Short mmCIF file of C-alpha atoms and ligand atoms in Angstrom, two decimals:
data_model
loop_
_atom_site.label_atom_id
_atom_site.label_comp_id
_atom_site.label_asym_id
_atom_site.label_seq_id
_atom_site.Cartn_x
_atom_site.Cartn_y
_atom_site.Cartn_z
CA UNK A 1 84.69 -63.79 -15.48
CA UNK A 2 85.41 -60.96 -13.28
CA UNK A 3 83.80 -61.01 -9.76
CA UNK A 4 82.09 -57.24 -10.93
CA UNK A 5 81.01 -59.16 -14.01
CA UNK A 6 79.38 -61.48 -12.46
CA UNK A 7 78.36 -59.17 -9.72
CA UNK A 8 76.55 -56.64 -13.27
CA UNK A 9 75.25 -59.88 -14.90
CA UNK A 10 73.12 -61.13 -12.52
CA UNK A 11 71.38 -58.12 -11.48
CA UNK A 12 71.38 -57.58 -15.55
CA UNK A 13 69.38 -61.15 -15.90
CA UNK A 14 66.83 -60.41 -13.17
CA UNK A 15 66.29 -57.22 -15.18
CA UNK A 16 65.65 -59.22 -18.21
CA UNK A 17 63.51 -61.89 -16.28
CA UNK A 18 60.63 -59.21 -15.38
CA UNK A 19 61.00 -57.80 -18.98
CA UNK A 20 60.10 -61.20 -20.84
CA UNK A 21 57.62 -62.13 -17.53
CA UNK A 22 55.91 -58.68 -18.41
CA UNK A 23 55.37 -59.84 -21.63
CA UNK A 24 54.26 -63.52 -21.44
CA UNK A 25 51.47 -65.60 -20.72
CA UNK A 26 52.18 -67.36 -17.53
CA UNK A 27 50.27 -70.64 -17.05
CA UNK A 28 52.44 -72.41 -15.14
CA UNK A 29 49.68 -74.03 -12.69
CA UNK A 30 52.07 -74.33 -9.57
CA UNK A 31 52.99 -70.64 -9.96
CA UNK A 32 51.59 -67.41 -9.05
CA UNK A 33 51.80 -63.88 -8.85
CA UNK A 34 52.33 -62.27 -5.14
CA UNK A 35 51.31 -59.11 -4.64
CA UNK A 36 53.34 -55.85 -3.43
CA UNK A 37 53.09 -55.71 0.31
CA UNK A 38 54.24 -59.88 -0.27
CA UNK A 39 57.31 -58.66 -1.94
CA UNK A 40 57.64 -55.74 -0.09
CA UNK A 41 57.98 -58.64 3.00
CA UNK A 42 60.51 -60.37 0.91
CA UNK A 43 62.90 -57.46 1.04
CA UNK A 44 62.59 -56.83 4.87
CA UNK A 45 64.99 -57.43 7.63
CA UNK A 46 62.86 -60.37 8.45
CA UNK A 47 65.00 -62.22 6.21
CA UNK A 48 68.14 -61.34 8.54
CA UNK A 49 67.22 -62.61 11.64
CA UNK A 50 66.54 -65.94 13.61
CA UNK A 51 64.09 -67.19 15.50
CA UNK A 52 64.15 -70.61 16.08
CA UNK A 53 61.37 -72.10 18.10
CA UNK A 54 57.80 -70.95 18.80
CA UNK A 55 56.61 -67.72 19.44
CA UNK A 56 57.32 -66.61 22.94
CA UNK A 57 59.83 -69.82 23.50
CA UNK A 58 62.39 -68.32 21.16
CA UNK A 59 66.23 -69.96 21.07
CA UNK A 60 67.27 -66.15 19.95
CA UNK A 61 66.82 -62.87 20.94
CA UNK A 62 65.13 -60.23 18.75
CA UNK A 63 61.97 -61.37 18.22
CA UNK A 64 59.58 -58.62 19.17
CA UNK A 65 58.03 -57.99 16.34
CA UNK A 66 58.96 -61.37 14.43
CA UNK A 67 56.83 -63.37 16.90
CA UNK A 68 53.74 -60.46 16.90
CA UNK A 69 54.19 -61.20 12.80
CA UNK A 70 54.22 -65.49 13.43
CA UNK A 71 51.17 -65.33 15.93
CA UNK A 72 49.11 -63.20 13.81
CA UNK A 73 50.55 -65.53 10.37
CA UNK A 74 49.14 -68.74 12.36
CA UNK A 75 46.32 -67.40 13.61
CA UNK A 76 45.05 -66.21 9.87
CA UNK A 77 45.79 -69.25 8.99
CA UNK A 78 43.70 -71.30 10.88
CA UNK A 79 40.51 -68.99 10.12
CA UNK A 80 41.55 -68.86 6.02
CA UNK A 81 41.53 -73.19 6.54
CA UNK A 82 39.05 -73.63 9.15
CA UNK A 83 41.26 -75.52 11.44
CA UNK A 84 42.10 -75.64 15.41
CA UNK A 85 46.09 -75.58 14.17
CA UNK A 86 48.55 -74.46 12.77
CA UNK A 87 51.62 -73.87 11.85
CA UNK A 88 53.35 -71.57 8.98
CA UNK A 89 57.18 -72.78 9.92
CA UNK A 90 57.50 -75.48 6.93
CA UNK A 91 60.07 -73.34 4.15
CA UNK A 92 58.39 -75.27 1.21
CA UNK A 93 55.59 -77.90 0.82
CA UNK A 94 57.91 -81.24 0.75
CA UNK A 95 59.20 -79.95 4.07
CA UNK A 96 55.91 -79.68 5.21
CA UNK A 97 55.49 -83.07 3.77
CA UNK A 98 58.63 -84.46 5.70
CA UNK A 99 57.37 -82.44 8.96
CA UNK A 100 54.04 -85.11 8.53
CA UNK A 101 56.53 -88.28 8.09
CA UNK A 102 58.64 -87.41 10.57
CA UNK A 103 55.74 -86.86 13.51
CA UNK A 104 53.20 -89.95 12.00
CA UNK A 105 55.64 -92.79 10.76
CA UNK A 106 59.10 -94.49 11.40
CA UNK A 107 61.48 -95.52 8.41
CA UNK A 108 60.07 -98.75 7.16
CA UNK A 109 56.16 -98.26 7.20
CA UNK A 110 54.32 -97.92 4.61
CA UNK A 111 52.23 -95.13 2.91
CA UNK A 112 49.57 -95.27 0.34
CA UNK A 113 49.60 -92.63 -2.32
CA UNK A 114 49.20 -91.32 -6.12
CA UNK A 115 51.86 -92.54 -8.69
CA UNK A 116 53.39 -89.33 -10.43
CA UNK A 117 51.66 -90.12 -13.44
CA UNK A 118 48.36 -89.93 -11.88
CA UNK A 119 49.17 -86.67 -10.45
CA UNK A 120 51.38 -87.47 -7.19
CA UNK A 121 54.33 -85.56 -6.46
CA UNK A 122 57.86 -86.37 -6.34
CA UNK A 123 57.59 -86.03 -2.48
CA UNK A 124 55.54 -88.65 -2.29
CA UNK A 125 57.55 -91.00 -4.04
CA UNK A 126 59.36 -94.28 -3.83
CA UNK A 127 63.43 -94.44 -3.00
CA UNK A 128 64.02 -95.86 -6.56
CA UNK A 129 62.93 -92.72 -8.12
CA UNK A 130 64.31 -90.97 -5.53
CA UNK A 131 61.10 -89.63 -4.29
CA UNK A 132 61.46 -87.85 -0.66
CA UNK A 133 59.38 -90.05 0.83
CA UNK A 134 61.20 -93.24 0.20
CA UNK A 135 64.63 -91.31 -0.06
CA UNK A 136 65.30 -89.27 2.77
CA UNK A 137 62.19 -91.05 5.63
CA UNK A 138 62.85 -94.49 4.26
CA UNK A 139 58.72 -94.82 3.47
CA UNK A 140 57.80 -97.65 1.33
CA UNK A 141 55.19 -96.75 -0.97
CA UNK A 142 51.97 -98.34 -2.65
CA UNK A 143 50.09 -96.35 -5.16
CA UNK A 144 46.78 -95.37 -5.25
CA UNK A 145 44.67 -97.62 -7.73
CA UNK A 146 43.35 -94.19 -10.36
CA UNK A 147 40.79 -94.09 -12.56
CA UNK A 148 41.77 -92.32 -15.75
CA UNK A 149 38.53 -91.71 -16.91
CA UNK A 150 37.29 -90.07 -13.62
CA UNK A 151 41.06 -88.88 -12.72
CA UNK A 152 40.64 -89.50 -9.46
CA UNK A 153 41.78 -92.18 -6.96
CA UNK A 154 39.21 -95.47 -7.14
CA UNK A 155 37.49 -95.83 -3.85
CA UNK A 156 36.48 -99.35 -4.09
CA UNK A 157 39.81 -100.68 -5.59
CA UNK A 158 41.62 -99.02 -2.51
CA UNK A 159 39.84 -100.20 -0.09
CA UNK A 160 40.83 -104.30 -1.24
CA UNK A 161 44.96 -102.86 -1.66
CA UNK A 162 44.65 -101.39 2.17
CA UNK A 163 42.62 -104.80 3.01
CA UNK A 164 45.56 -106.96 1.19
CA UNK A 165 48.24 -104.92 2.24
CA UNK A 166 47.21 -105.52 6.00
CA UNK A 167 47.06 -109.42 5.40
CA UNK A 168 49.98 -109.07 4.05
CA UNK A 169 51.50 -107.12 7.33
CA UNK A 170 52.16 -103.50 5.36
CA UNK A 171 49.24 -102.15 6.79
CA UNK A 172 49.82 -98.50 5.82
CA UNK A 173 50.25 -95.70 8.43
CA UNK A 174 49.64 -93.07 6.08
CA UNK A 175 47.47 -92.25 3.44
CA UNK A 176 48.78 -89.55 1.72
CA UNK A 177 46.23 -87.67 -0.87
CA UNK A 178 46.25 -84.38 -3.05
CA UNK A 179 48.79 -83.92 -5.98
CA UNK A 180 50.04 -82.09 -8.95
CA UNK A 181 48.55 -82.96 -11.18
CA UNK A 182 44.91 -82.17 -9.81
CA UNK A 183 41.62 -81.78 -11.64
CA UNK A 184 39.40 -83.31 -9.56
CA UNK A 185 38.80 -83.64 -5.44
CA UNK A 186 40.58 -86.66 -4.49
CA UNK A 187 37.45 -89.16 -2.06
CA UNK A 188 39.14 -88.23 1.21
CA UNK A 189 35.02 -88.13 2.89
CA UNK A 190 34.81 -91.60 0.85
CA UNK A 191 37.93 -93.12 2.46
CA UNK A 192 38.89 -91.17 5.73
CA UNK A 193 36.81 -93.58 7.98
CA UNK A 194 37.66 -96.95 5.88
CA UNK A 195 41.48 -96.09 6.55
CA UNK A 196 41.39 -94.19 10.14
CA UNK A 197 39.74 -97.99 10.89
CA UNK A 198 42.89 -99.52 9.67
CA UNK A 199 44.94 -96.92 12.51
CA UNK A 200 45.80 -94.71 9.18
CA UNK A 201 46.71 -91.02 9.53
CA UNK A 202 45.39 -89.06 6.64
CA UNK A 203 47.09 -86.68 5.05
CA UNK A 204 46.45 -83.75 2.03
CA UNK A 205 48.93 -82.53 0.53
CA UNK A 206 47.01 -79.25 -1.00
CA UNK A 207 50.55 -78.01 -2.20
CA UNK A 208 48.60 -76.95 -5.73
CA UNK A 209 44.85 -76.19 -4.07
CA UNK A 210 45.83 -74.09 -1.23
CA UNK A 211 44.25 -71.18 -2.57
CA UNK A 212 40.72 -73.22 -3.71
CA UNK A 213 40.72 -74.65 -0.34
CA UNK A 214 40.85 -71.15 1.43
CA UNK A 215 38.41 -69.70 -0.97
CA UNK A 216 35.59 -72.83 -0.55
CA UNK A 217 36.02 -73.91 -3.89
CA UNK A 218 37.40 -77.22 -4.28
CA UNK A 219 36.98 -79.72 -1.45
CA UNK A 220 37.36 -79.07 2.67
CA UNK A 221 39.58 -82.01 3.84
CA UNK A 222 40.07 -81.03 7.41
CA UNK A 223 36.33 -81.91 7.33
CA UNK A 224 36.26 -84.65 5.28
CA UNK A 225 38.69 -86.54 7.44
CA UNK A 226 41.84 -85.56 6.87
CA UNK A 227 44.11 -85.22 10.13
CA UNK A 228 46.34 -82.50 8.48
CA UNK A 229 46.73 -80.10 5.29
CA UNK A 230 50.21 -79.64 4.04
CA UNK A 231 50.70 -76.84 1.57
CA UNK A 232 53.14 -74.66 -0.67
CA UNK A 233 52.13 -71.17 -0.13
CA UNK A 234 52.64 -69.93 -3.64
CA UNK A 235 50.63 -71.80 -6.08
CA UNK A 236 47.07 -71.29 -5.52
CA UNK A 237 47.72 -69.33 -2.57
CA UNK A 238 49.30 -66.20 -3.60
CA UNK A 239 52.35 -65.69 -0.96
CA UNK A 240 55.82 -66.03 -1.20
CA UNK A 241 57.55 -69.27 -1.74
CA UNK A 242 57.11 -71.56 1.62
CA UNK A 243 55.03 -74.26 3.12
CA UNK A 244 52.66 -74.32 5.92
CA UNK A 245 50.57 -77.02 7.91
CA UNK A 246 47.07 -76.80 8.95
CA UNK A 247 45.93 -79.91 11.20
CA UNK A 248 44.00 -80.76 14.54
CA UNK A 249 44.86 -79.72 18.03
CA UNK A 250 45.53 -82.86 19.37
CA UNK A 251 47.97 -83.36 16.23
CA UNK A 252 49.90 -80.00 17.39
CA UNK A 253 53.04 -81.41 19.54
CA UNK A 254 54.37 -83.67 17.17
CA UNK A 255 54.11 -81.19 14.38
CA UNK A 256 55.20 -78.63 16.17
CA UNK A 257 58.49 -80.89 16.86
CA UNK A 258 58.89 -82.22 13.99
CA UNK A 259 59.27 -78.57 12.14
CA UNK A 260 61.71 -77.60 14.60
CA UNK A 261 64.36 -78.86 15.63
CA UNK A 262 63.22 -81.79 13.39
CA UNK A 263 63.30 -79.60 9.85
CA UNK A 264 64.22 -76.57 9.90
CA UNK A 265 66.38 -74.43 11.61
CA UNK A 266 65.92 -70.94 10.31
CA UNK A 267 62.41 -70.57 8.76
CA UNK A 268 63.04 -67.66 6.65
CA UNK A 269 61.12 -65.42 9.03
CA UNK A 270 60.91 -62.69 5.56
CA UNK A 271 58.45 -65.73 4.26
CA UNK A 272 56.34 -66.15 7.51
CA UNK A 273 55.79 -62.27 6.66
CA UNK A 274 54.79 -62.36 3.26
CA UNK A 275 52.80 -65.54 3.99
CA UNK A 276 51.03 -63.64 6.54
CA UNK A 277 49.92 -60.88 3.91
CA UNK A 278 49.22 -63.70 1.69
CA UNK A 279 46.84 -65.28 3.91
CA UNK A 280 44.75 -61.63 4.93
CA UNK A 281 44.43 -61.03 0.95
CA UNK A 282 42.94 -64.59 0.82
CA UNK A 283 40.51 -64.06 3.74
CA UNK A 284 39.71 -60.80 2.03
CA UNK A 285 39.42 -61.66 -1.65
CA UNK A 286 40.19 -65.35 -1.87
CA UNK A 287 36.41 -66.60 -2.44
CA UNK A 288 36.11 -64.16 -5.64
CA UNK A 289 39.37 -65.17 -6.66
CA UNK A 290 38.94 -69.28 -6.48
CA UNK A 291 35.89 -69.16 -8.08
CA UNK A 292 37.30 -66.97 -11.22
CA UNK A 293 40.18 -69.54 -11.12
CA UNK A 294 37.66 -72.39 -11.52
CA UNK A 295 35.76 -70.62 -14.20
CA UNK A 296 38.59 -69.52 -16.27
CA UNK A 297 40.19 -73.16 -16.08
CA UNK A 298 36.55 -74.50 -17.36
CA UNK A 299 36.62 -71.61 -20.23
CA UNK A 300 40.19 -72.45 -21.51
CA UNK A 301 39.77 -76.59 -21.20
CA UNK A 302 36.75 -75.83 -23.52
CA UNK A 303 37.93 -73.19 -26.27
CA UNK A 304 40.98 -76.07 -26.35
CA UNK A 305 38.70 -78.55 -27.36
CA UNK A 306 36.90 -76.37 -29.41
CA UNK A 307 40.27 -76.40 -31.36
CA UNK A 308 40.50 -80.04 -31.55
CA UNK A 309 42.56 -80.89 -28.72
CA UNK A 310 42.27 -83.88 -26.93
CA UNK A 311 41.85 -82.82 -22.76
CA UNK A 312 41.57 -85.35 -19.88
CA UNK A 313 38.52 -85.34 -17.23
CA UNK A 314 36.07 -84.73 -20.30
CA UNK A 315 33.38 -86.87 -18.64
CA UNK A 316 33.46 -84.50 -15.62
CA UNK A 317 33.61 -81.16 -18.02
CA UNK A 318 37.74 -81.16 -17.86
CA UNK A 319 38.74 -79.86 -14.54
CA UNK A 320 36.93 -78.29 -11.32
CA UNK A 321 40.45 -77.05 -9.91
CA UNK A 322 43.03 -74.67 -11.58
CA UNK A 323 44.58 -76.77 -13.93
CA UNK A 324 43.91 -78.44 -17.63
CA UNK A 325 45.57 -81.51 -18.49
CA UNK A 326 46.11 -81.59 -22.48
CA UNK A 327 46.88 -85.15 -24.43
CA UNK A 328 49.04 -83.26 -27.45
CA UNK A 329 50.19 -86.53 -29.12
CA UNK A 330 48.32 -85.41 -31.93
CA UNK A 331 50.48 -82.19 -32.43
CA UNK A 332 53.95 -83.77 -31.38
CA UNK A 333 55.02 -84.52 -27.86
CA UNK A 334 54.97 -82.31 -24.64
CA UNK A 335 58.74 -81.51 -24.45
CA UNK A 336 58.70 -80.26 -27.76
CA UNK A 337 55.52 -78.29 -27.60
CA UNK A 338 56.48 -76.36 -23.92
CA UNK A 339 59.71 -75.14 -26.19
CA UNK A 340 57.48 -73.86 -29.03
CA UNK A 341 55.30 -72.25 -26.50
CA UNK A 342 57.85 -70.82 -24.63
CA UNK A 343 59.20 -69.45 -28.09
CA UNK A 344 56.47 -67.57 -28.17
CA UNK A 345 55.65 -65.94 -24.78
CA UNK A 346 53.17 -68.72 -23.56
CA UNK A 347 55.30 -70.45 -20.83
CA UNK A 348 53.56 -73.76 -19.45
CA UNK A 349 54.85 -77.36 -18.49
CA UNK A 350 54.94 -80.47 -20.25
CA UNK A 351 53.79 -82.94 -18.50
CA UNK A 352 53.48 -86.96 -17.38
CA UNK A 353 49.59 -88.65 -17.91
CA UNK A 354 47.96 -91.44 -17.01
CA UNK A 355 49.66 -94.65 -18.68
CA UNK A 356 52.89 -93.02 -19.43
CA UNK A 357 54.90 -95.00 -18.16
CA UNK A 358 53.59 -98.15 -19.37
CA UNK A 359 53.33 -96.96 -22.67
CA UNK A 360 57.69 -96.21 -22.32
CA UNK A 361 57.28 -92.42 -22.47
CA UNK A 362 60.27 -90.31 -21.00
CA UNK A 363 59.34 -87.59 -18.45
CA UNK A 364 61.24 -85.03 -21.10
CA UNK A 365 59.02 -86.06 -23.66
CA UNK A 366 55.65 -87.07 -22.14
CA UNK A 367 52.20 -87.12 -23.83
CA UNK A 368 51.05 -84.08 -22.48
CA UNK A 369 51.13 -80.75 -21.36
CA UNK A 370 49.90 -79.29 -18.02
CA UNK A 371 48.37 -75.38 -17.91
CA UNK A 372 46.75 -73.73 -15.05
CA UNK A 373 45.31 -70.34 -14.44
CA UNK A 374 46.59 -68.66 -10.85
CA UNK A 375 48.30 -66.71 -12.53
CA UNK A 376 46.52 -65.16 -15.12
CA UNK A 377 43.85 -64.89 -13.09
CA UNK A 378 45.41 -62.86 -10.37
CA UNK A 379 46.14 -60.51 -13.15
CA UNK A 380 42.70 -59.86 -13.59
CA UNK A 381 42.08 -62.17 -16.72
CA UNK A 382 38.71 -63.27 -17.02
CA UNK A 383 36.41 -65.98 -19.41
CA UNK A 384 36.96 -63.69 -22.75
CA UNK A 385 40.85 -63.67 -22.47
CA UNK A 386 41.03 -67.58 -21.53
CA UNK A 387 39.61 -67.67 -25.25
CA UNK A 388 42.23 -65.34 -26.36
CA UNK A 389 45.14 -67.50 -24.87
CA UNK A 390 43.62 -70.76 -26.55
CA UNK A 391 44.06 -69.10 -29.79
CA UNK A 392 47.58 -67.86 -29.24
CA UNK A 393 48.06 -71.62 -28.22
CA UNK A 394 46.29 -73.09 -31.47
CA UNK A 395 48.23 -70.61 -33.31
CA UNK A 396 51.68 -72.42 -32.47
CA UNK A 397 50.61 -75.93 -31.95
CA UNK A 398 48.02 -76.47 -34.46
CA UNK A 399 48.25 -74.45 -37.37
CA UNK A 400 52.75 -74.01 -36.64
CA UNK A 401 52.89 -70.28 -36.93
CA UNK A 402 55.78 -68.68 -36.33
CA UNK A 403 56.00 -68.00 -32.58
CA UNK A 404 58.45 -65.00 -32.99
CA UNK A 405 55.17 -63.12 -34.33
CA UNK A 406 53.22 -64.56 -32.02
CA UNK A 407 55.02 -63.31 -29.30
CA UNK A 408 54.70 -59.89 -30.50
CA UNK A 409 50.87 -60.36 -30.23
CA UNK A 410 51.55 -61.80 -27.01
CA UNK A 411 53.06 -59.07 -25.39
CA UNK A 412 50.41 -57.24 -26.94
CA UNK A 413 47.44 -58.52 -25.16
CA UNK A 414 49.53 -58.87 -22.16
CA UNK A 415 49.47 -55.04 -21.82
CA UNK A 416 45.90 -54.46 -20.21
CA UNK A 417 47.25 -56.32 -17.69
CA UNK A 418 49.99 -55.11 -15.82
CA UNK A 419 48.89 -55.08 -12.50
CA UNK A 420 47.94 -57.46 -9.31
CA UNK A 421 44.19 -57.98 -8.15
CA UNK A 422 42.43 -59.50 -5.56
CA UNK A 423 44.88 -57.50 -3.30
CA UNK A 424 44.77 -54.38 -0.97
CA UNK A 425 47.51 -52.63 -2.24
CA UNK A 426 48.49 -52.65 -5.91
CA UNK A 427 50.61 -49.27 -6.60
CA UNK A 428 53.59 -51.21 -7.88
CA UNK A 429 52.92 -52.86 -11.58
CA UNK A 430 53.17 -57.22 -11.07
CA UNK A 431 56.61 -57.80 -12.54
CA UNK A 432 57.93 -54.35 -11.89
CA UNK A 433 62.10 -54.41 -11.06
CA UNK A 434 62.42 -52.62 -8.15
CA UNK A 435 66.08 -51.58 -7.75
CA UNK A 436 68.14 -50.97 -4.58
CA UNK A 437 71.18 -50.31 -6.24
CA UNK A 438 70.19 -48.17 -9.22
CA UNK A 439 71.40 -50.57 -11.83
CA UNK A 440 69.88 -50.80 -14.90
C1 PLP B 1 54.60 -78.34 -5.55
C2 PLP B 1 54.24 -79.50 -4.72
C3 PLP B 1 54.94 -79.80 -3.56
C4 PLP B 1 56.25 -79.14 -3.25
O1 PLP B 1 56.16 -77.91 -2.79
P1 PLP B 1 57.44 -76.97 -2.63
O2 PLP B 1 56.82 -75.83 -1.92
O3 PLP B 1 57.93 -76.69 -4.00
O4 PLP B 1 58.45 -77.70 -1.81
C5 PLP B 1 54.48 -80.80 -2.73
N1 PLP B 1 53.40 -81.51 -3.05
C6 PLP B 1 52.71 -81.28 -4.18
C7 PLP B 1 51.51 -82.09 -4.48
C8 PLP B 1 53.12 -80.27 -5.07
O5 PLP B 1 52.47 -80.08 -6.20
#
C-alpha cells in the first residue's frame, strides 16, 4: 500500500467511524460521549507541549497557560469529589491505579480485591493472568469473597480472609475496591475501619462511577473511608480519555511522586484540558445527569425482564449504578450475541459473571452480556427510549430478526438525537467529523 493510501484510508475510516456511531445505539457502559469544548481541547496545542512536574515547578519551559489550565483542572476536581487532593496527571485509570501501588506497597505485599468475574478489573489482577497489579508491581493478590445474589463484596466473609491472611503473615497493605463490572456500592463504610486496623490503605478504583460519584448518586468513598479515588475520566465522567486521583492531603507527596517521575513523563497536557471542561460540565450538570443515568439503567434492566431475560442484582431491583448485567444463556452465549447486536447498530460488550470460571466458560464466550447507559443518556435519552432500545434488543436476541432491518430502524430512532446535553456548549452535532484537511 502506498504511503498516500494509507495516508486517504485512515482519514477515510474515521469518516466512516462517526457515520455508523451516528447511527447506533451505544451502550458500551465504560464509554461516553464528550462534549465539544472537550474535543475542541483534544485538538489544541496542548497536545504539543511538555510539562513535566507540578504546576509552578515545571522541568520545561512554556507553561503559562498549561499550568493556569492544571491548577484550575485540580482544583475542580477536588470540589466535583469533595476531597483536600488532587491530582489530574494519571493518562488512564490503571496508571492511576499503578500511581496508588507504587506510593502504598513494595513488590511482594499483598492486596485484597474483586476477581474479574465478580466485577474487578484486569488492573487489579494476579501475574498469572497477567493482571497489572501482579505483572508489572509484583502484588500478590487475594480476592474478595462476593456474594452473587447481593453482587457485592461479603463483609463478614472478608473480614475472617484479612484475619487468616494476617496469621498467616500476608497481612494485606491494600484493599483495593470498585470495578467493572459494578451494580451495586461496594461496603467500603462497612470495612474501612476493620482493615485501616489491620495498617490497610484503602483504595476505590471509581474508573466506571466517576461520574455517579461527582453527581451524589452512587456512594461517597472519600467519606466512607477510603484514603484515595482512582478514576478513568471518560466513562461516567464525560472527558476525554485519562485518569485522575482524588485522595487526602496527607496522602499528597507520595502521589504526587509516584505520577511523576514515577509514571508518566508527558501527561498529555491536551487531556488535562479537556478533563478540566469535563469536570466544570459535571459541577454544572452532573447531579441531573447521574440521576437520569440511574433511572434509565433501572428502566432498561426492567423492560429486559419484561422480555424474559434473565438480569443479575434482581433482589436489589437490578442495578443502582449505570450498568445492567444480562445472563443470555438462554438466547446463546455473550460472544455470539455482542456480534448480532453489533450487526444491527446496538454495540454493547459481552461479558464474564459470577461463576464463570468455575463453570469452564471462555472470556470470548461468557454467559453474559454487560450494557450501560452514559452514553445514551448524555444524548438526552430518557425512561421512554430505554424501552425502545429493549425492544430493538428483543428484536435480535429473542425473536432472531434480521438485524440488517433492524439497523435501519436503528438509525432511525437514533435521529432525535444528534446532539450532546448536560453541557454548556453544544453547536457541533455528538459524532460530527470535523475536518482539518478537507477530506472527505
Ligand atoms: C476501565 C477501568 C480501568 C482502566 O481505565 P483506563 O482509563 O482504561 O486505563 C481501571 N479500573 C476499572 C475498574 C475500570 O473499569
Amino acid at each position: 500500500m502506498s504511503a498516500k493510501k494509507a495516508y486517504d484510508d485512515v482519514l477515510r475510516l474515521m469518516h466512516e467511524h462517526h457515520k455508523w456511531f451516528n447511527t447506533s445505539i451505544p451502550l458500551i457502559a465504560s464509554e461516553n460521549i464528550p462534549s465539544p469544548a472537550v474535543r475542541e481541547a483534544l485538538m489544541s496545542d496542548f497536545g504539543n507541549r511538555y510539562a513535566e512536574g507540578w504546576p509552578g515547578e515545571r522541568v520545561y519551559a512554556g507553561c503559562i497557560y498549561i499550568d493556569q489550565v492544571e491548577l484550575i483542572c485540580n482544583d475542580l476536581a477536588r470540589r466535583v469529589f469533595r476531597a483536600e487532593f488532587a491530582d489530574c496527571r494519571a493518562t488512564s485509570g490503571v496508571v492511576a491505579n499503578l500511581a496508588i501501588y507504587a506510593a502504598f506497597s513494595s513488590p511482594g505485599d499483598w492486596m485484597m480485591a474483586a476477581s474479574i468475574p465478580s466485577g474487578g478489573h484486569i488492573s487489579h489482577g494476579k501475574k498469572e493472568h497477567s493482571g497489572t497489579a501482579g505483572l508489572v508491581h509484583g502484588l500478590n493478590i487475594e480476592h474478595y469473597p462476593f456474594s452473587k445474589e447481593e453482587m457485592t463484596i461479603d463483609v463478614d466473609a472478608t473480614k475472617k480472609k484479612i484475619e487468616e491472611m494476617a496469621r498467616n503473615g500476608k497481612a494485606p497493605k491494600i484493599g483495593m475496591f470498585g470495578g467493572s463490572l459494578f451494580l451495586f456500592p461496594h461496603p467500603v463504610k462497612e470495612l474501612a475501619e476493620f482493615m485501616h486496623d489491620y495498617g490497610m490503605y484503602i483504595n476505590y478504583d471509581g474508573a466506571h462511577v466517576a461520574g455517579l460519584i461527582a453527581g451524589g448518586e452512587f456512594q461517597d468513598p472519600l467519606k466512607e473511608g477510603a484514603d484515595s479515588i482512582t478514576m478513568s475520566s471518560h466513562k461516567t465522567l464525560w472527558g476525554p480519555q485519562g485518569g485522575c486521583i482524588v485522595s487526602y492531603a496527607r496522602h499528597a507527596e507520595p502521589i504526587k511522586k509516584a505520577i511523576f517521575p514515577g509514571n508518566t513523563s508527558s501527561h498529555h497536557l491536551h487531556h488535562v484540558a479537556g478533563k478540566a471542561i469535563a469536570l466544570a460540565e459535571s459541577l454544572e450538570f452532573g447531579k441531573a445527569y447521574a440521576k437520569q443515568v440511574i433511572r434509565n439503567a433501572k428502566a432498561l434492566a426492567e423492560a429486559l425482564a419484561s422480555y424474559g431475560f434473565r438480569l443479575l442484582g434482581e433482589k436489589n431491583g437490578y442495578t443502582a449504578s449505570h450498568q445492567i448485567a444480562v445472563d443470555v444463556t438462554k438466547f446463546g452465549d455473550g460472544g455470539t450475541i455482542e456480534k448480532e447486536l453489533e450487526k444491527a447498530g446496538i454495540i454493547l460488550n459481552r461479558q464474564l459473571l459470577p461463576g464463570d470460571i468455575k463453570a469452564g466458560r471462555h472470556y470470548m464466550h461468557p454467559s453474559g452480556v454487560r450494557i450501560g447507559v452514559p452514553e445514551t443518556t448524555r444524548l438526552g435519552m430518557k425512561e421512554g427510549e430505554m424501552k425502545e432500545i429493549a425492544n430493538f434488543i428483543k428484536r435480535v436476541v429473542v425473536d432472531k430478526q434480521d438485524p440488517a432491518m433492524i439497523a435501519n430502524d436503528v438509525a432511525e430512532f437514533r435521529k432525535q438525537f444528534q446532539q450532546v446535553q448536560y453541557a454548556f456548549d453544544n453547536a457541533v452535532k455528538a459524532y460530527e467529523y470535523i475536518s482539518l484537511t478537507g477530506s472527505r
